[in-house]
Coordinates of C-alpha atoms and ligand atoms in Angstrom, one line a residue:
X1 CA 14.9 -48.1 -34.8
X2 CA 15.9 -44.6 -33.9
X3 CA 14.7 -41.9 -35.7
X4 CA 17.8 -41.1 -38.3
X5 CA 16.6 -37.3 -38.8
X6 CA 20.5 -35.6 -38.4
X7 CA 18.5 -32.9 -35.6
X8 CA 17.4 -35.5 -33.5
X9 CA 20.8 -37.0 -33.8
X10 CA 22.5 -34.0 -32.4
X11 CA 19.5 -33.7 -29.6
X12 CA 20.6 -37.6 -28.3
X13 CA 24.1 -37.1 -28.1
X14 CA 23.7 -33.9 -26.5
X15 CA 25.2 -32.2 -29.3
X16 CA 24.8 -28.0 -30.5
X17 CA 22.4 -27.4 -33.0
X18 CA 19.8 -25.7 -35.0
X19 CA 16.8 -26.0 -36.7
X20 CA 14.6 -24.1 -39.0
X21 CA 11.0 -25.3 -39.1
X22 CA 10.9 -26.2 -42.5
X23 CA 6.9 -25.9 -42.3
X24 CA 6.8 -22.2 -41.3
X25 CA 3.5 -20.6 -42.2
X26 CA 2.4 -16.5 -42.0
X27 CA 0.2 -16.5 -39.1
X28 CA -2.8 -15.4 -41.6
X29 CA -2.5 -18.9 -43.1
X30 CA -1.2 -21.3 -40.6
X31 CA -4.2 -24.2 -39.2
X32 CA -3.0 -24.5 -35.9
X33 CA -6.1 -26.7 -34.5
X34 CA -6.5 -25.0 -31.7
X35 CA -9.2 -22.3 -30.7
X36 CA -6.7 -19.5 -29.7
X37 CA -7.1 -16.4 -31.3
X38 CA -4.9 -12.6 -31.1
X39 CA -8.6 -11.4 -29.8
X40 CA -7.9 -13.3 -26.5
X41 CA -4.6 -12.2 -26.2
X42 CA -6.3 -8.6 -26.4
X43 CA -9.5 -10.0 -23.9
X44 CA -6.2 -11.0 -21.3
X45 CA -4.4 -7.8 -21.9
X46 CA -7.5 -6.0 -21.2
X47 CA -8.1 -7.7 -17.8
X48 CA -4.6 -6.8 -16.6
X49 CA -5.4 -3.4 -17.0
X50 CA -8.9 -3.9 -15.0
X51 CA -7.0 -5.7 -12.2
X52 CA -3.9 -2.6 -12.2
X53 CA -5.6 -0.6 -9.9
X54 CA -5.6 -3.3 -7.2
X55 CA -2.1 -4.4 -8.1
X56 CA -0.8 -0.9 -7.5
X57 CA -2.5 -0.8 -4.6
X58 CA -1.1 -4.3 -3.2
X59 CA 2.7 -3.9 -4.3
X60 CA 4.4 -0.1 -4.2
X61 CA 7.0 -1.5 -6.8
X62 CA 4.4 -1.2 -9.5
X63 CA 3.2 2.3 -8.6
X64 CA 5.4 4.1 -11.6
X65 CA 3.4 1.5 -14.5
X66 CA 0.3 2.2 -12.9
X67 CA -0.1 -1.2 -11.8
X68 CA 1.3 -2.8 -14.5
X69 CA 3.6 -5.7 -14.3
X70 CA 6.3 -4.7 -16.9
X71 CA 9.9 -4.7 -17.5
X72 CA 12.1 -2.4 -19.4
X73 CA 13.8 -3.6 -23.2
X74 CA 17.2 -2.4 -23.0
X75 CA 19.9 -2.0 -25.6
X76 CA 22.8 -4.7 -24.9
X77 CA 25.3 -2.8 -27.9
X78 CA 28.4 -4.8 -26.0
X79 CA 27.0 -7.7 -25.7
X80 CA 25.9 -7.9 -29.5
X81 CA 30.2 -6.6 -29.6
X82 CA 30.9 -9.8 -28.0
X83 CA 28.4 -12.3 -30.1
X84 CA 30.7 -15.1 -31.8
X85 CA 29.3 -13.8 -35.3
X86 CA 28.4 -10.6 -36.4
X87 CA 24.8 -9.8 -35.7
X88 CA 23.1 -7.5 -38.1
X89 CA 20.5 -4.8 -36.7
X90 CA 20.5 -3.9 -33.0
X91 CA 20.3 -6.2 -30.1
X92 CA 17.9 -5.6 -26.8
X93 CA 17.0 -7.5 -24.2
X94 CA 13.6 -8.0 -22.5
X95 CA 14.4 -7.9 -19.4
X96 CA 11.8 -9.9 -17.5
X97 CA 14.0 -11.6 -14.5
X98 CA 13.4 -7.6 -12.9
X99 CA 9.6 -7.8 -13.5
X100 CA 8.1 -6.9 -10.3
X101 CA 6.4 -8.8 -7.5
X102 CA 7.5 -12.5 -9.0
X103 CA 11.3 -11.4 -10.6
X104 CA 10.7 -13.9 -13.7
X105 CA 8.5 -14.7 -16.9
X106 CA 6.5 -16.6 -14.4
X107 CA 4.6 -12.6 -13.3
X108 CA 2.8 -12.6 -16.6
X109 CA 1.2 -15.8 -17.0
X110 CA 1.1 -17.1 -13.6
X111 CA 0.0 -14.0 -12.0
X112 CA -2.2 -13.9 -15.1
X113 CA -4.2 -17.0 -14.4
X114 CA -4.8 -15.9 -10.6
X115 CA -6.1 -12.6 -11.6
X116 CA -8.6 -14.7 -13.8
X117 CA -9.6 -17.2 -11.7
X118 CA -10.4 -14.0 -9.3
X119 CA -12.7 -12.5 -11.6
X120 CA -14.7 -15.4 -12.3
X121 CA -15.4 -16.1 -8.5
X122 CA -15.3 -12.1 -7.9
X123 CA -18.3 -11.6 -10.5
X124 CA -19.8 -15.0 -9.9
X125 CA -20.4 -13.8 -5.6
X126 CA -21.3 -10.0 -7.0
X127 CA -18.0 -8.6 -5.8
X128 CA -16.7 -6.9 -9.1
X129 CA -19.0 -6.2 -12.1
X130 CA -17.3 -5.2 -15.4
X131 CA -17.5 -1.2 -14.3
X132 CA -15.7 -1.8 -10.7
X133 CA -12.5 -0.4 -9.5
X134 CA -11.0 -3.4 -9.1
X135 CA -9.5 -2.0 -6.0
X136 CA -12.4 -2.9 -4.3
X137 CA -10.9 -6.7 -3.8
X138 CA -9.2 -5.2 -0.9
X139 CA -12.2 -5.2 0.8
X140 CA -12.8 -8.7 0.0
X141 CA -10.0 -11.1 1.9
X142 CA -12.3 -12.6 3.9
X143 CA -14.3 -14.1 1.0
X144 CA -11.3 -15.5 -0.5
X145 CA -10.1 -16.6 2.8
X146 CA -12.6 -19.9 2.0
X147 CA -10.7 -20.6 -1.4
X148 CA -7.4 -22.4 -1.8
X149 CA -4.9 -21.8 -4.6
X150 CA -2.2 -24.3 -5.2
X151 CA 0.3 -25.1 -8.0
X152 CA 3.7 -27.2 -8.3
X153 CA 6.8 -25.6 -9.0
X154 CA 10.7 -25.6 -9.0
X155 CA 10.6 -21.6 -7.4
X156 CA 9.4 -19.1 -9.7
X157 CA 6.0 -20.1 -10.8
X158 CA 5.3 -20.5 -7.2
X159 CA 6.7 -17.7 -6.6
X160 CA 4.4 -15.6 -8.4
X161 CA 0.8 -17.7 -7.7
X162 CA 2.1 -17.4 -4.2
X163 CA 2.8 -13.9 -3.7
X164 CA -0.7 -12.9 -5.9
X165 CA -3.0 -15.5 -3.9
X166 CA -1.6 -14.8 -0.7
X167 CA -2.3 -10.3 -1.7
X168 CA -5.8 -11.4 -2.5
X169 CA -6.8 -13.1 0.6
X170 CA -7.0 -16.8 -1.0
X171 CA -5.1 -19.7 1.3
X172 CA -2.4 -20.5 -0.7
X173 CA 0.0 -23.5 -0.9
X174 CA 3.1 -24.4 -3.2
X175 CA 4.1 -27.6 -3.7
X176 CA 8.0 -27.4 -3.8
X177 CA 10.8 -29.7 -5.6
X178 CA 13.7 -31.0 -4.3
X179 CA 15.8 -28.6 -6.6
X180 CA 13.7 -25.1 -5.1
X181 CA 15.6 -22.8 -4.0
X182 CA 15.5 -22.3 -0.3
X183 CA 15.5 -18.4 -0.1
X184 CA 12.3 -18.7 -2.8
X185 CA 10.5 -20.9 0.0
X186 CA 11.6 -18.4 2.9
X187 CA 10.2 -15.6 0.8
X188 CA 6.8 -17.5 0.3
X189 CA 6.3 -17.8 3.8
X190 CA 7.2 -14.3 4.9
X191 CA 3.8 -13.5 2.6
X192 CA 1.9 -16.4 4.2
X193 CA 2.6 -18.5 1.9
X194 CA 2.3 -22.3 3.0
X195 CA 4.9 -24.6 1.1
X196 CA 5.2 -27.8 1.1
X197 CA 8.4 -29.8 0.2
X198 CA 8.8 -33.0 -1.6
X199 CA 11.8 -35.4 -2.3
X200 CA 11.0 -35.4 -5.8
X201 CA 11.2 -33.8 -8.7
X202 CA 9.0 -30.9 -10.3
X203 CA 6.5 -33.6 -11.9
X204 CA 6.6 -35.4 -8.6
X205 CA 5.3 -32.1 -6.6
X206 CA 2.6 -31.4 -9.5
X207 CA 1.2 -35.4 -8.7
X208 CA 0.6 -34.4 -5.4
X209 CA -0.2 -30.8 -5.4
X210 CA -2.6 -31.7 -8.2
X211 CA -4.0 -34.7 -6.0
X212 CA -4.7 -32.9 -3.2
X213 CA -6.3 -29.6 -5.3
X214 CA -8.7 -32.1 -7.1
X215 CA -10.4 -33.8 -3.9
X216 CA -11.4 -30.1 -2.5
X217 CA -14.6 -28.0 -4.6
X218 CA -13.0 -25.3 -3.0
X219 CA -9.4 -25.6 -4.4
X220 CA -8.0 -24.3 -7.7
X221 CA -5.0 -25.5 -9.2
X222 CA -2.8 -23.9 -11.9
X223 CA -1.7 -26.6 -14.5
X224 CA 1.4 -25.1 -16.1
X225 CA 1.4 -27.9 -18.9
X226 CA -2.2 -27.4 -20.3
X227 CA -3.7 -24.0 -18.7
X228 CA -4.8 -21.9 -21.4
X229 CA -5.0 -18.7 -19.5
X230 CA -1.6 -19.2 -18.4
X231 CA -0.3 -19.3 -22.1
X232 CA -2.7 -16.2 -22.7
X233 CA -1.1 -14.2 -19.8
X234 CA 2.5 -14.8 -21.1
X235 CA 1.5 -14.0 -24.8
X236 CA 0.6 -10.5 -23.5
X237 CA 4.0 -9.7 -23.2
X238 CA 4.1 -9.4 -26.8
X239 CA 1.7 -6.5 -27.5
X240 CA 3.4 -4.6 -24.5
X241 CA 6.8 -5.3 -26.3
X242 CA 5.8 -4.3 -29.7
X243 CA 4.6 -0.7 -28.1
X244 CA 8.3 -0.3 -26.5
X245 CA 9.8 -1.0 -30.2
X246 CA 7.1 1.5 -31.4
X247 CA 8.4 4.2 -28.8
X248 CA 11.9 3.7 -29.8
X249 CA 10.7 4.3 -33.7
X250 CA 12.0 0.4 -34.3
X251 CA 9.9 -0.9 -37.3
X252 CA 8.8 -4.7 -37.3
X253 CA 7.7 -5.4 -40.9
X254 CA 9.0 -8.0 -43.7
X255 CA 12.1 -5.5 -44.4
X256 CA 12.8 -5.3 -40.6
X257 CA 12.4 -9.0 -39.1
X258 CA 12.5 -9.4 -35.3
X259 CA 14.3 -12.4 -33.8
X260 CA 13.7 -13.2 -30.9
X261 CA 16.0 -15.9 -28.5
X262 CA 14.2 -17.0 -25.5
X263 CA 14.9 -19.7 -22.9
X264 CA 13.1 -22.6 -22.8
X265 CA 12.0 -25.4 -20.0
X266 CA 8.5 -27.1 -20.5
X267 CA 7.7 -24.5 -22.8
X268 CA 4.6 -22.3 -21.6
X269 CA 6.1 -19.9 -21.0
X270 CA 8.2 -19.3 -24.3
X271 CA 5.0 -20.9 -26.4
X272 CA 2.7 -17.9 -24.9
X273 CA 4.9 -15.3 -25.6
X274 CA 5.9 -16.8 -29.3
X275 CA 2.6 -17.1 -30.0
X276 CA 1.8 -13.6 -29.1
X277 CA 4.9 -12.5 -31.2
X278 CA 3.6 -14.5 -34.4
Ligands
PLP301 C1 9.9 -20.9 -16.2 C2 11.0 -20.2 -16.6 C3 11.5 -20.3 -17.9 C4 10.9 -21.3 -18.9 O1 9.6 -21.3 -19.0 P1 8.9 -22.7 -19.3 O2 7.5 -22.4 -19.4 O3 9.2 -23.7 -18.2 O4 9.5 -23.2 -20.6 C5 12.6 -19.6 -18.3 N1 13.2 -18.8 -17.4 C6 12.8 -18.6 -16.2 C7 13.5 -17.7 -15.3 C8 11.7 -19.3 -15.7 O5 11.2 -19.1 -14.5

């Protein structure tokens, strides 16, 4: 018997539609069940700032943020002229498809998660200690050299654990779908980047990627279904948000509610940063 709910309905015939969650809880009362918590959105944000040094260092393009990977919120007044229906307030967009080094979503948590991972083996082997300039990792290639970094991807998340693992020394590999873009494997072996290509699909690449990560102690792979840090590097995006609305004297409060519209595929990306937003 098929679920007769009228939204699921829509969903199977491939139909428009919309739903409002009809169990939507303030964030002071919801139970999620899980341990997350806005002090480790704060702990992530934190460590992006440690690692900005370095990252300015590594890639010009960030030298104006002072190595921080962020993207500018514009006002779109025509486009919100050209909505079907009238849309109250004043429409921006986030524009994350320029952030630098990985030119998607996929620079916050993806590069997030590498940055992490570094850390831990960084302070584990007495390279960085919480008063470090992280710059110092520069120095460091060749210990990284011994550790691989691998993840599956249709283009963009490879693109950005690519580009970060290959800048810190690590050997990194991308296991590639059928549907990647060609130019996004080119560019990933321009920065020594080694790709591999499958027949499959994206789930098909993450079987093997994962396979072959999990029978080497020396190999790391990013999960982008289940990491946690990768959710906690995308929900950083909304503190850094929220301090553009401040500088443009935008209130967020019950009298001025902020919507935001966000593209969705399996749904880390959009879950870290909603979750941040909440
Ligand atoms: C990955 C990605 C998304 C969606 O993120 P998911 O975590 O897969 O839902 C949206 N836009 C771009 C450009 C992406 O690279």
């Amino acid at each position: 018997m098929l679920n007769p709910d009228p939204v699921l309905s829509d969903l199977r015939q491939a139909r428009e539609t919309f739903w409002l969650n009809p169990k939507l809880t303030p964030i002071t009362e919801a139970d999620y069940g899980h341990p997350l918590t806005a002090a480790m959105i704060d702990d992530a944000e934190a460590r992006l700032r440690r690692f900005a040094p370095f990252i300015r260092a590594c890639f010009p393009e960030t030298e104006a943020a002072g190595g921080l990977i962020e993207s500018e919120l514009t006002p779109t007044p025509a486009m919100q002229q050209a909505m079907p229906c009238p849309i109250p307030g004043r429409m921006f967009l986030k524009r994350d498809a320029d952030l630098p080094i990985a030119g998607s979503v996929k620079a916050r948590g993806g590069i997030y998660e590498v940055l992490k991972h570094t850390e831990d083996l960084a302070q584990a082997a007495g390279i960085l200690t919480p008063d470090s300039d992280y710059s110092v990792l520069r120095d460091h290639r060749d210990f990284f050299r011994q550790y691989k970094m691998q993840v599956g991807s249709t283009g963009n998340l490879g693109m950005s654990i690519g580009i970060m693992s290959a800048a810190i020394g690590y050997q990194a590999i991308v296991h590639m779908s059928a549907d990647a873009r060609q130019w996004k494997k080119d560019l990933l072996r321009s920065h020594g980047v080694t790709v591999y290509e499958y027949e499959g699909d994206y789930s098909a690449a993450v079987k093997e990627g994962r396979a072959l990560s999990d029978a080497d102690p020396k190999s790391y792979f990013v999960d982008d279904e289940n990491s946690v840090d990768l959710f906690l590097g995308y929900a950083v995006a909304a503190g850094r948000t929220k301090a553009q609305l401040d500088a443009m004297g935008i209130p967020v409060d019950r009298e001025h509610p902020l919507f935001v519209y966000i593209p969705c595929g399996v749904g880390g990306a959009p879950g870290g940063v909603t979750f941040g937003m909440k």
